Amino acid sequence: MEAPGGTWMALNDNKAGMEGLDKDKINKIILEASKGSRYYESELKKEQKVNQRIEKMLQYKELITQQQLLRAQEQVEKMAADLERGRCLGRVIVHVDMDAFYAAVEMRDRPELKDRPMAVGSDRMLSTSNYHARKFGVRAAMPSFIARKLCPDLVIVPHNFEKYRAASTEVREVFSEYDPFFMPVSLDEAYLDFTEHLRERQGWPEARRTHTPRTETATAEGRGVEEGSQGDGGSADLSLVLFEDDPVSPPGPQGPAEPVVFGTGAEEAVREMRFRIEQRTSLTASAGIAPNMMLAKVCSDKNKPDGQYCIPADRQAVMDFIQDLPIRKVSGIGKVTEKMLRALGITTCSGLLQQGALLSLLFSELSWHHFLQISLGLGSTHIERDSERKSMSTERTFAEMSSAEQQFDLCRELCRDLAQDLQKEDLKGKTVTVKLKSVNFEVKTRASTVSSAVSSEEEIYAVARDLLKIEIDTASPHPLRLRLMGVRVSGFLSSDDRKSLQKSIVSFLQSSRPPGDTPLPNTAPDNPTPLSGGAVIQTGMSLTARPSKPGRSAREGQSFFQRAEAQRLRGQAGRGEEREGEQGEERGGVSSCSLQQGQAGLTCPICFQQQESADLRSFNHHIDQCLSAGPAQSHGQGGNLTLFNTHLDMCLNQDVLQELGPGPLSHNASVTASTEGKGTPEPCQSAPKPSSKNKRCGSPTLPSPKKAKGLNPRNTIDRFFR
DNA sequence: GCGGATCAC
DNA sequence: TATGGTGATCCGC
């Protein structure tokens, strides 16, 4: 999905599809509609702040001496040389982006929308628009009332996420044939590593690269008649084979459903993938091919819609491409950064390189390293799957709310929703954050970290309520006039915490064994208060057990069975509407439970008798029975317990799963290992990711941050601009 | 750990 | 009349 963009209030002409209305006219309409509104005033204020930041930066720049600059220049050059040495051109990275995804899905399913300007969204805000509407200046993240002013005939279609998810699933199935470990960014976007595919593809016979177009009548709507009103005329007339890549003969002109043969090179392979996506979904995709993710992402935008662009694996080609590339095109450089850099006279990537020394003196280390990498056309060459989530939140915008009572009610409601979401992923966190936005669009967040992780409505609300109360009391006697409230939970238990809890569970289970049995040497030493049997029994009684009280140790709020269920559900449902929990399908889940589930059903960990039903709920019920009957009932054998321990390990701990070594997960495991920075035997190191969570630079070819810091600790003067 | 900002989608 | 929701990260305290 295209980013909102826009330079403050004005229209962002960054993107394609701006042929219709006069840009000035569009901007005028937007301004007219916005002027005087609280939103507008707030935007002005924000802009002022940025301007001040820039002012400070420029003032500081004046203080920089020639000598400082020379020293900095040296340092930057050294760093650039190091980066250059680590440059990797050996991988073929592809970024795929579906064209106007939501809008395209709606148009596919409702052909009458096809030649009308339309957008997908709510009454208040648009998610995306079709290319027809874009000519009017109607864009993603635009409020609907402005869109209607720009284009009175605009049709606004409400979201239908089920459909988008379904389409996305189909697209991803195609992706996985080229890279089973592709990295989804959102429903409509992904990075793929084509390197392996291309290696294999070299030996493929033509037949394996031949695809027959679907006939027009194959599906309900078909892809309809492209009227070629947009872009480069759609892809109905696939002129695929006239590309350089492969000498295969073109199909006869307009032959009915003539098979299409694709070449063996990167561009042909990507063309083939896009062709298959369109055949499969009647949706078009754009793609970028490049030696790294940063470049691939920029490339996919270049020939949008329904096009692709390739930067060959050649240093000069990369540098040529980078030369005049506007910095704003690079993912991670947003409105504010662009403006700050523009104030320094930098608008293109080559400018970043030329002004490297200056930037190293004006920006934080992380920032100027990032800039330097961009300026050299470097980026990550390894595609890592999503890491574990770090927070979960829910927030809502509403008509002005000033009554404290209502605010507390709403807060509770948000906590309830959030608790439900947390439970779906079986998460507990220690930090609760409340977000408030006033009717003047001023945003405040207030956080509190508690000693034991929370996940239930009551637990979260207990914290959130206090935070909210402080704000209300502080503002008193004035009421808080809110337009938005949100609640977030973060600080999730680490996998180490999970391990320790899982050991605790095991030790609990041991405690229910008859005396005389030697206990497993498994008790968590770092958990001074192992779970009391009562606690587990209480909270583990059933899947509908009420939330646990505060003050308990980690994760005990849910039984193992609840968690197994949660994990299973996780494998089916995504995380959210737009950004899904992608790796759910590949990791863990019920598949790892086959150890016990297998043919006959599940084995009860208490009585060690097989249960017929594989249904977790009834199984859980059985456990309840067993537990109520008391430990005296249990008569397990050591063998079974060991087996069960193993099972617990597998089900409870995804890290353990990965450590289990080769197998379907080995790729993941190796990726994880390499990102740990423990020496990467790979031919290509992942370029140090600027915005990576890893503070240290992953590549051994990089100078240590320490060195840079020691050189000029005061270099980082971002704070002067704030 | 907290809070404000920035960014992506 | 009227400008979203979710998640991540960075920076300076």
mmCIF file of C-alpha atoms in Angstrom, chain A residues 75-87 365-366 368-374 376 378-380 677 680 685-692 694-708:
data_model
loop_
_atom_site.group_PDB
_atom_site.id
_atom_site.type_symbol
_atom_site.label_atom_id
_atom_site.label_comp_id
_atom_site.label_asym_id
_atom_site.label_seq_id
_atom_site.Cartn_x
_atom_site.Cartn_y
_atom_site.Cartn_z
ATOM 1 C CA GLN A 75 36.487 9.356 9.264
ATOM 2 C CA VAL A 76 33.674 9.204 6.763
ATOM 3 C CA GLU A 77 35.977 8.142 4.001
ATOM 4 C CA LYS A 78 37.371 5.407 6.136
ATOM 5 C CA MET A 79 33.920 4.229 6.965
ATOM 6 C CA ALA A 80 32.881 4.400 3.352
ATOM 7 C CA ALA A 81 35.853 2.295 2.382
ATOM 8 C CA ASP A 82 34.952 -0.260 4.999
ATOM 9 C CA LEU A 83 31.406 -0.365 3.785
ATOM 10 C CA GLU A 84 32.610 -0.676 0.253
ATOM 11 C CA ARG A 85 34.721 -3.666 1.149
ATOM 12 C CA GLY A 86 31.657 -5.330 2.560
ATOM 13 C CA ARG A 87 29.526 -4.635 -0.453
ATOM 14 C CA GLU A 365 26.042 7.998 14.660
ATOM 15 C CA LEU A 366 23.240 5.686 13.713
ATOM 16 C CA TRP A 368 24.869 9.212 9.511
ATOM 17 C CA HIS A 369 25.869 5.595 9.122
ATOM 18 C CA HIS A 370 22.464 5.046 7.642
ATOM 19 C CA PHE A 371 22.884 7.996 5.326
ATOM 20 C CA LEU A 372 26.281 6.807 4.239
ATOM 21 C CA GLN A 373 24.970 3.389 3.393
ATOM 22 C CA ILE A 374 22.168 4.835 1.372
ATOM 23 C CA LEU A 376 26.611 4.024 -1.452
ATOM 24 C CA LEU A 378 24.017 -0.434 0.242
ATOM 25 C CA GLY A 379 21.307 -2.280 2.061
ATOM 26 C CA SER A 380 20.465 -5.519 3.678
ATOM 27 C CA GLY A 677 26.468 -11.664 14.614
ATOM 28 C CA THR A 680 28.529 -15.289 9.236
ATOM 29 C CA GLN A 685 26.910 -10.558 4.991
ATOM 30 C CA SER A 686 23.838 -8.725 5.784
ATOM 31 C CA ALA A 687 24.576 -5.130 5.435
ATOM 32 C CA PRO A 688 24.342 -3.397 8.748
ATOM 33 C CA LYS A 689 20.772 -2.417 9.015
ATOM 34 C CA PRO A 690 20.374 1.169 10.018
ATOM 35 C CA SER A 691 17.072 0.770 11.698
ATOM 36 C CA SER A 692 17.860 -2.642 13.016
ATOM 37 C CA ASN A 694 20.623 -4.709 16.801
ATOM 38 C CA LYS A 695 22.518 -1.813 18.149
ATOM 39 C CA ARG A 696 25.806 -3.168 17.069
ATOM 40 C CA CYS A 697 26.665 -3.422 13.459
ATOM 41 C CA GLY A 698 26.208 -6.908 12.172
ATOM 42 C CA SER A 699 28.973 -6.897 9.657
ATOM 43 C CA PRO A 700 32.459 -7.625 10.826
ATOM 44 C CA THR A 701 33.746 -5.353 8.138
ATOM 45 C CA LEU A 702 32.325 -2.415 9.989
ATOM 46 C CA PRO A 703 34.426 -0.453 12.378
ATOM 47 C CA SER A 704 33.243 -0.842 15.889
ATOM 48 C CA PRO A 705 30.844 1.772 17.101
ATOM 49 C CA LYS A 706 33.120 2.265 20.041
ATOM 50 C CA LYS A 707 35.841 3.545 17.850
ATOM 51 C CA ALA A 708 33.657 6.067 16.168
#
